[in-house]
Coordinates of C-alpha atoms and ligand atoms in Angstrom, one line a residue:
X1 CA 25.6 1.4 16.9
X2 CA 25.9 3.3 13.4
X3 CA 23.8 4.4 11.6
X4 CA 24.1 2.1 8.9
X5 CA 24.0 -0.9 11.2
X6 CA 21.3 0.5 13.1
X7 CA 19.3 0.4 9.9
X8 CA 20.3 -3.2 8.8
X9 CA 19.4 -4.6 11.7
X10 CA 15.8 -2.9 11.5
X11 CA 15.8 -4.4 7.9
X12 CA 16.5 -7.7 8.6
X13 CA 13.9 -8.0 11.4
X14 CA 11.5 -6.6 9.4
X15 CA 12.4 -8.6 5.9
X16 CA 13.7 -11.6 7.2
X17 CA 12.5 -12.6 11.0
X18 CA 8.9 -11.1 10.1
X19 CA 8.7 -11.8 7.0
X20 CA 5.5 -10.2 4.5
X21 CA 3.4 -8.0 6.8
X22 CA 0.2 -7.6 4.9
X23 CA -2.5 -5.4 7.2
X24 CA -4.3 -7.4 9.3
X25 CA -1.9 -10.5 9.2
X26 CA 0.0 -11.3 13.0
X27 CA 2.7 -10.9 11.1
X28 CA 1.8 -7.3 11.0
X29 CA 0.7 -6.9 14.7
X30 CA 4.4 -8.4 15.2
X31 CA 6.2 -5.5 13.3
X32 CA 4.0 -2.6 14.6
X33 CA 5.1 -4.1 18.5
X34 CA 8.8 -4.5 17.3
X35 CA 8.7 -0.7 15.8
X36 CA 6.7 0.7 18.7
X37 CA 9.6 -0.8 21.6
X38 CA 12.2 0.4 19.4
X39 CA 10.6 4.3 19.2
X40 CA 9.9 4.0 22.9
X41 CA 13.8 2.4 23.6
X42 CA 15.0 5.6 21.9
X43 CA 13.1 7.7 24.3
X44 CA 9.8 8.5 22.0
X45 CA 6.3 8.4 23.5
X46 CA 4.4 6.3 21.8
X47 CA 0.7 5.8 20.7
X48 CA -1.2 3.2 18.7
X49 CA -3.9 4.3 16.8
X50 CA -5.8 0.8 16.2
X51 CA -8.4 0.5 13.5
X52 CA -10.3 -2.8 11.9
X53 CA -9.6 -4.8 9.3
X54 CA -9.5 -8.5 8.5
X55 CA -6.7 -10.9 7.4
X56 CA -7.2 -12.9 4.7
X57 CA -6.1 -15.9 3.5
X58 CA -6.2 -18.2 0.0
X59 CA -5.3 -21.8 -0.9
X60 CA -6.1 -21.8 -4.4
X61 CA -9.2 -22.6 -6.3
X62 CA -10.9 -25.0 -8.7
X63 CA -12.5 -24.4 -11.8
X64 CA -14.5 -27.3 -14.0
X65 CA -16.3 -26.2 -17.3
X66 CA -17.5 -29.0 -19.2
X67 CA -15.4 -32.0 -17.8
X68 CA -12.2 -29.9 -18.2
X69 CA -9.9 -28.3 -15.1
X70 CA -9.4 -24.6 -16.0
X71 CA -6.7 -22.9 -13.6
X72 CA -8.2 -20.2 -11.3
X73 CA -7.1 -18.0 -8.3
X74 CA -9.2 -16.5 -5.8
X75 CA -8.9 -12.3 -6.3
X76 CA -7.2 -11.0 -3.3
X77 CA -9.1 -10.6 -0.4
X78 CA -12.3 -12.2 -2.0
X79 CA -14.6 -14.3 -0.1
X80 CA -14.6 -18.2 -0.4
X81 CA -17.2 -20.5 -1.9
X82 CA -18.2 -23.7 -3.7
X83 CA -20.9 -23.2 -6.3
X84 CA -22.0 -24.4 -9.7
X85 CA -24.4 -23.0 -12.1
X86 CA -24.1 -21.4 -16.1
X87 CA -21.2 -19.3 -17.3
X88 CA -22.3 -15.5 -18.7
X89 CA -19.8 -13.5 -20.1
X90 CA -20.4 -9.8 -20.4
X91 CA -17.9 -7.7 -21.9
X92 CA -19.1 -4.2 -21.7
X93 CA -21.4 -1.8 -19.2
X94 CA -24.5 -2.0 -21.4
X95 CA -24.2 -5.6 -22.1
X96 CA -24.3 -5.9 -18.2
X97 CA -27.3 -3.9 -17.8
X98 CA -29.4 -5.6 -19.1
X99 CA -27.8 -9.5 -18.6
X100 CA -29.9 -12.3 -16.6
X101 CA -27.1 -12.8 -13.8
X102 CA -29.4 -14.8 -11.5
X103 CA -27.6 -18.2 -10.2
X104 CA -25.6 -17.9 -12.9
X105 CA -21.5 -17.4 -13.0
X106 CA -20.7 -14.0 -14.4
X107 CA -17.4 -13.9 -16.4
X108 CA -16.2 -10.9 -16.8
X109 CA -13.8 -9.9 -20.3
X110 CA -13.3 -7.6 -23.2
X111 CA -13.9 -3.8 -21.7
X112 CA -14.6 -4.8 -18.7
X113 CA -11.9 -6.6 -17.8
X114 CA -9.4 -4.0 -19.0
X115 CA -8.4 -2.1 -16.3
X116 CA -9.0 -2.5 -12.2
X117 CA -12.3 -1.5 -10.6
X118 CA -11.8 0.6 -7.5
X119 CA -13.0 -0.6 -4.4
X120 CA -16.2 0.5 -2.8
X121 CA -14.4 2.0 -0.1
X122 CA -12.2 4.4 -1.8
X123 CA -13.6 7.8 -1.7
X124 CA -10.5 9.7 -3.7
X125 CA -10.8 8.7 -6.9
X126 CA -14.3 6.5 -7.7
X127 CA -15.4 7.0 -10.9
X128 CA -19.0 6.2 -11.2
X129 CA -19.1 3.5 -14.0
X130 CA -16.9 1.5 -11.5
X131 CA -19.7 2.2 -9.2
X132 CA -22.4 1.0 -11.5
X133 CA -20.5 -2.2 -12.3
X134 CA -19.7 -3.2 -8.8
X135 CA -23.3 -2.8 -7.7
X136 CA -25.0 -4.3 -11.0
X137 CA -23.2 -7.3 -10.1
X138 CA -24.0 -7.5 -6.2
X139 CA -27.2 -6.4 -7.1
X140 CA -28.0 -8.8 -9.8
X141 CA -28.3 -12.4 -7.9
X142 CA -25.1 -13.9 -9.6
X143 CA -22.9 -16.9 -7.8
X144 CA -19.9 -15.6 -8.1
X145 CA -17.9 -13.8 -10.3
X146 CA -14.5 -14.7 -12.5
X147 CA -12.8 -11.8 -14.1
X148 CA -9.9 -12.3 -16.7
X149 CA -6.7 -11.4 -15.5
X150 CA -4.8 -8.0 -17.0
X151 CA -2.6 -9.9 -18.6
X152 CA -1.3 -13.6 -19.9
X153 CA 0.2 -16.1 -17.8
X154 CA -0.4 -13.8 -14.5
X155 CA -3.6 -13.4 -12.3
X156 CA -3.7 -9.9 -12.2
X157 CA -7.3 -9.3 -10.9
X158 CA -9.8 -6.6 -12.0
X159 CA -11.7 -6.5 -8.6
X160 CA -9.8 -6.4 -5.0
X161 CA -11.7 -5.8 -2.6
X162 CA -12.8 -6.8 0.7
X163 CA -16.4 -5.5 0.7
X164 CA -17.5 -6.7 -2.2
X165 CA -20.2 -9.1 -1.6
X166 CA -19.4 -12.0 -3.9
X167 CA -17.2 -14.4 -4.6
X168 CA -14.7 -13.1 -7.2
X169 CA -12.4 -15.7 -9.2
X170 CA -9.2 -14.8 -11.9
X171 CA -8.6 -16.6 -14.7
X172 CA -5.9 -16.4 -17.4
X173 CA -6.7 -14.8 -20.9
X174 CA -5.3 -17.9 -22.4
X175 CA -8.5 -20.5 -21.0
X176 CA -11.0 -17.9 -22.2
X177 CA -12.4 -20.2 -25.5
X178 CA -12.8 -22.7 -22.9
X179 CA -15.4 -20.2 -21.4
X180 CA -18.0 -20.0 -23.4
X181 CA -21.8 -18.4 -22.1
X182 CA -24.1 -21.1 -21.5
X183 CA -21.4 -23.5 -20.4
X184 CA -22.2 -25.4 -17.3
X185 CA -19.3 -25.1 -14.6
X186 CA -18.3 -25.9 -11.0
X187 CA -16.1 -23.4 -9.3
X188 CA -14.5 -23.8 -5.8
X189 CA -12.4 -20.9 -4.3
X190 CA -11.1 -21.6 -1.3
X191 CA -10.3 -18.2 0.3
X192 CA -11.4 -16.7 4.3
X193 CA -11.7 -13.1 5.5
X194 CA -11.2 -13.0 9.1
X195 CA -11.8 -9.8 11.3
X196 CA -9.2 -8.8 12.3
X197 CA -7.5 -5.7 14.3
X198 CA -4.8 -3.2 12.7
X199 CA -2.8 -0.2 13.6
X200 CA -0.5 2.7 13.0
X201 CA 2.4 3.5 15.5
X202 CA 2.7 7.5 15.9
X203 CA 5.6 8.5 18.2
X204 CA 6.9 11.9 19.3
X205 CA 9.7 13.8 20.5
X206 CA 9.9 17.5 21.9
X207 CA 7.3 19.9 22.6
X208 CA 5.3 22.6 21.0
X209 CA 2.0 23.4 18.8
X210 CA 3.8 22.9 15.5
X211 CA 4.9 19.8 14.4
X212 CA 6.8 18.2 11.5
X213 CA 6.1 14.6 10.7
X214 CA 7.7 12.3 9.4
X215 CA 5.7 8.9 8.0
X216 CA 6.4 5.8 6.0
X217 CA 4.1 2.3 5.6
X218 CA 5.1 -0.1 7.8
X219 CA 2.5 -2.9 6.1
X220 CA 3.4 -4.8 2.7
X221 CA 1.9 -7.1 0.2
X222 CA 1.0 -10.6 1.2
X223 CA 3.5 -12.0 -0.5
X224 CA 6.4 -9.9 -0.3
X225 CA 9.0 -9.2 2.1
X226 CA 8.8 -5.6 1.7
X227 CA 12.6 -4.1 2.0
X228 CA 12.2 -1.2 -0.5
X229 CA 8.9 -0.8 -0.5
X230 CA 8.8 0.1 2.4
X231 CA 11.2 -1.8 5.6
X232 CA 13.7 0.5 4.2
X233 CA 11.4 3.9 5.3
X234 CA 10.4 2.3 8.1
X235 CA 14.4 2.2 9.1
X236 CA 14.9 5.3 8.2
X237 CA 12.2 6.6 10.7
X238 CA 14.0 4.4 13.6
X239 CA 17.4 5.6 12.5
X240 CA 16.2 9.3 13.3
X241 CA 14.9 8.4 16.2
X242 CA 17.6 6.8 17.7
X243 CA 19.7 10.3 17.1
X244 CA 16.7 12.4 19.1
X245 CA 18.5 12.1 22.9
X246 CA 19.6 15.1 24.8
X247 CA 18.5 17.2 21.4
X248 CA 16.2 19.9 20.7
X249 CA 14.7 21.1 17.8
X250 CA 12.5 23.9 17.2
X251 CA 9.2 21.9 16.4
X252 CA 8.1 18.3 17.8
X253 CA 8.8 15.8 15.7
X254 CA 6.1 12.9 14.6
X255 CA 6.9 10.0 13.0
X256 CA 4.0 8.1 11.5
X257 CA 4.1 4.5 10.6
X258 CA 0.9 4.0 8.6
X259 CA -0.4 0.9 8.4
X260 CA -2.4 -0.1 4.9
X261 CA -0.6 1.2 2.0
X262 CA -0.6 -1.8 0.3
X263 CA -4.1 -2.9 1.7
X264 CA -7.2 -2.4 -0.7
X265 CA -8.9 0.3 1.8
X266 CA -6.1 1.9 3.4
X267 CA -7.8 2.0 6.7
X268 CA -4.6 3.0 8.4
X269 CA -4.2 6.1 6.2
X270 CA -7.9 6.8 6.8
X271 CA -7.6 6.5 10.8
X272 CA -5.0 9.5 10.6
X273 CA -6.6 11.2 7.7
X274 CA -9.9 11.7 10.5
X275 CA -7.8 11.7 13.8
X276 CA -4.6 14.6 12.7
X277 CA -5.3 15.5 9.6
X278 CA -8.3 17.4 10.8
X279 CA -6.0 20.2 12.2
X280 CA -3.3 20.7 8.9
X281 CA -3.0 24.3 10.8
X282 CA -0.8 22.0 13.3
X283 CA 2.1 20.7 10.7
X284 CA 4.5 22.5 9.2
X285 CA 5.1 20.0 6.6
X286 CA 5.3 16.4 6.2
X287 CA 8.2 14.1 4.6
X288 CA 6.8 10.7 3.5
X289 CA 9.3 8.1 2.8
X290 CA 8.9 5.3 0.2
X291 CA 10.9 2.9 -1.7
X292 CA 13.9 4.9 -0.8
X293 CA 17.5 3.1 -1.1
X294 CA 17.5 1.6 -4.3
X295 CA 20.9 0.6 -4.7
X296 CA 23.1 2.2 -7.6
X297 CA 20.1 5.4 -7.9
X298 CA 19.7 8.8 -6.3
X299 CA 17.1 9.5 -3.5
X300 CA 15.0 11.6 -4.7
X301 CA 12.6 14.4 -3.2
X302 CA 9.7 16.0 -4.8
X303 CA 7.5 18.5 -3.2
X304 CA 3.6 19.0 -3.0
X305 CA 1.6 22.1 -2.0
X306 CA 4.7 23.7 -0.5
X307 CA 5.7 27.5 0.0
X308 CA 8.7 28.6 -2.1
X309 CA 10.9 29.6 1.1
X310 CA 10.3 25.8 2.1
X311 CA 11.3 24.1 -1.3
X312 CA 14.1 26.3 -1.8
X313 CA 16.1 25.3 1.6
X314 CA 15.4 21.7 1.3
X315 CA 16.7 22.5 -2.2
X316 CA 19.5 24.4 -1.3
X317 CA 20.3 21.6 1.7
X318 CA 20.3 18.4 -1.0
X319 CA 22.5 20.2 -3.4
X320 CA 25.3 20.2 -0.8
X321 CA 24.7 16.5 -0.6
X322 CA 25.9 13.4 -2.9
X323 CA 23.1 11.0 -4.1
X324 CA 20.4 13.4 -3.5
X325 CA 17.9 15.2 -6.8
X326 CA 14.9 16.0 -7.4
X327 CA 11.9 14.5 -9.2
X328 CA 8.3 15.2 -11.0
X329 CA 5.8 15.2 -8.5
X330 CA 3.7 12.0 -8.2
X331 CA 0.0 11.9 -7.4
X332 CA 0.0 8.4 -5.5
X333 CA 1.1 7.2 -2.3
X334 CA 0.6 8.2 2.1
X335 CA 2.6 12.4 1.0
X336 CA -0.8 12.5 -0.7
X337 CA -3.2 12.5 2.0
X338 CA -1.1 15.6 3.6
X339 CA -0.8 17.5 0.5
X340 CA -5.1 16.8 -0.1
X341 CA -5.4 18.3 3.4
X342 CA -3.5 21.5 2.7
X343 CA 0.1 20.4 4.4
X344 CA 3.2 21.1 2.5
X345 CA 4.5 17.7 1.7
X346 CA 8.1 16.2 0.6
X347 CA 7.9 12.3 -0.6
X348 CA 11.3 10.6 -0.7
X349 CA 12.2 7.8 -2.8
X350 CA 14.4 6.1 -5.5
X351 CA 15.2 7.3 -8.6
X352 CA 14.4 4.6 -11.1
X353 CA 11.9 3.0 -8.9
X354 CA 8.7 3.2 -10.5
X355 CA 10.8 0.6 -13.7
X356 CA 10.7 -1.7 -10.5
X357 CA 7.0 -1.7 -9.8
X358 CA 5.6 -4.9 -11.7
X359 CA 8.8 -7.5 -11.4
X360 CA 10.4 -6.7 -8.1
X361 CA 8.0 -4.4 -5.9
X362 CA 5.4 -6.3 -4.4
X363 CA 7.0 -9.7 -5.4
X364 CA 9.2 -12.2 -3.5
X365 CA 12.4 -10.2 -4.6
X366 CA 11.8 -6.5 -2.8
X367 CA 14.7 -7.9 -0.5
X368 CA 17.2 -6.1 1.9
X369 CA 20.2 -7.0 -1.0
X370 CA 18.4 -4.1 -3.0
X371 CA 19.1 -1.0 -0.7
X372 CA 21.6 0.8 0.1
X373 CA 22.0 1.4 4.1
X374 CA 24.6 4.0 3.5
X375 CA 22.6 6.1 1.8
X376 CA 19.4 5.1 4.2
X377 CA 21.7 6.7 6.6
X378 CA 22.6 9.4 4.7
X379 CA 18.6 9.6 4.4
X380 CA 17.8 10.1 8.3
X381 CA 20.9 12.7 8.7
X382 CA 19.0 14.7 5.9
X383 CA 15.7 14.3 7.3
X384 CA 16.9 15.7 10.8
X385 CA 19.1 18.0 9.1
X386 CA 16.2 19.6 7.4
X387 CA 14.5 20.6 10.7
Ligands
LIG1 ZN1 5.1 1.6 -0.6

């Protein structure tokens, strides 16, 4: 099969006859078997590095405040519940230190809901009045907790999080005079974390101490179906290895799928960080694909904590190539977690994607009629190429 078929049939298995693959989900455990027997039909071994998690689901919620329905939407992956007691709002750190939150509804606006907590979990980047806020509110007896959402018309939620301990509501900036402190209310979100299992796929080809890997995310969000960010560096990673047979290259080759990119903990990302990444002395370098494809844009390369004889041939190698240039480095994303542990690191994607990131990335319309599987295919020839 070509190459460009090859990758639009991985596409449309991923996009279309999976569907949204969110960490945790079977949806997910369906696409790490698919990508597994397709590494292992190409002649890859294979190894699943399994992890926990737990998929979670919402149906809504409901929201009363003085005889009146006020929309409301469970924060993703919040725990569900059924209570009723006073609403207190608290729009600031101080104001929160010293608020009676006991069997009370916390509501939380102004400064504090203007930009996303981190999670507990997340150890790269935690600042600690984040810290403080998330454990004044666990700490403090509270029901549950509603935060406004980031912006109107849209529940984008402040805290997402599966290990924080209460129940945590949205609401829209628009119903806010309708909650006012003191009010009585009644609030219903009906939400479930389940524990569940999750895993990256890591397959390899050829021998040898040194290795250069090659990674994409193979989860997406819950509601998308994921073809640029990221079935389309998933394909890309098959596409390569379907080329491998009867070949030899002077380093073994990895391919990562990680599994949690779009999850609130990344506990995929963490497996590997502890498992491989304790040895960066074994890589010599690491390409992470993501959003790669757009249709219409370049792919583009940017490089992180790599020598100057490295940059330069990858440099040298693109500029031969239509389509290909290269970008300002970016500090999010799986090329991170290589470049933090001292591995030279190359992320891939599209030029112009980043414009894409609130209306089509994580939405219902990240589908397969946005990419490109010529220039995917162009993509895996580059990849191998640059071995
Ligand atoms: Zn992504």
């Amino acid at each position: 099969m070509d190459q460009k078929n090859e990758i639009q049939r991985h596409l449309q298995a991923l996009c279309e006859e999976i569907g949204p693959r969110p960490t945790g989900s079977q949806a997910n455990r369906d696409a790490v078997s698919y990508a597994r027997r397709q590494f292992e039909a190409y002649g890859l071994t294979t190894q699943l590095q399994e992890f926990d998690c737990m998929d979670w689901s919402r149906n809504g919620g409901t929201l009363k405040a003085e005889g009146k329905e006020i929309p409301v939407m469970p924060a993703p992956y919040s725990k569900g519940c059924g209570v009723q007691g006073e609403i207190i709002r608290v729009g600031s750190l101080e104001e929160l230190r010293k608020a009676p939150l006991s069997g009370k509804i916390v509501l939380l606006c102004d400064g504090l809901a203007s930009e996303p907590l981190m999670p507990k979990s997340f150890v790269f980047w935690n600042p600690d009045e984040h810290k403080e806020i998330i454990s004044l509110l666990e700490n403090g007896g509270a029901l549950a907790v509603l935060t406004v959402s980031l912006s109107a018309g849209q529940y984008l939620p402040i805290i997402e999080d599966g290990d924080f301990e209460l129940p945590c509501g949205i609401v829209l900036p628009e119903n806010l005079p309708l909650l006012d402190s003191g009010i009585r209310a009644v609030l219903k979100l009906d939400a479930e974390r389940k524990a569940a299992k999750g895993a990256n796929v890591i397959a390899s080809y050829g021998s040898g101490a040194h290795k250069v890997c090659f990674s994409a995310h193979i989860d997406t969000g819950s509601m998308t179906p994921g073809a640029l960010d990221n079935s389309s560096g998933t394909a890309v990673l098959l596409a390569m290895a379907s080329q491998l047979q009867g070949k030899t290259y002077p380093y073994r080759l990895e391919f990562v799928l990680f599994n949690g990119e779009d999850y609130y903990s990344t506990p995929g990302e963490m497996a590997y960080l502890a498992s491989h990444l304790s040895r960066p002395e074994d890589y010599v370098c690491a390409f992470n694909v993501d959003g790669a494809g757009l249709k219409g844009k370049d792919i583009t390369y940017s490089f992180y904590e790599c020598p100057e004889k490295l940059s330069s041939s990858i440099r040298s190698f693109a500029s031969r190539l239509e389509g290909f240039s290269e970008t300002e480095p970016w500090p999010q994303g799986d090329h991170t977690l290589f470049s933090f542990s001292g591995v030279p690191a190359v992320a891939i994607t599209s030029s112009g994607i980043f414009e894409l990131t609130e209306k089509v990335l994580h939405t219902e319309k990240d589908i397969p009629a946005l990419v490109d599987t010529k220039k995917l295919g162009d993509l895996a020839a580059f990849l191998l190429g640059a071995v």
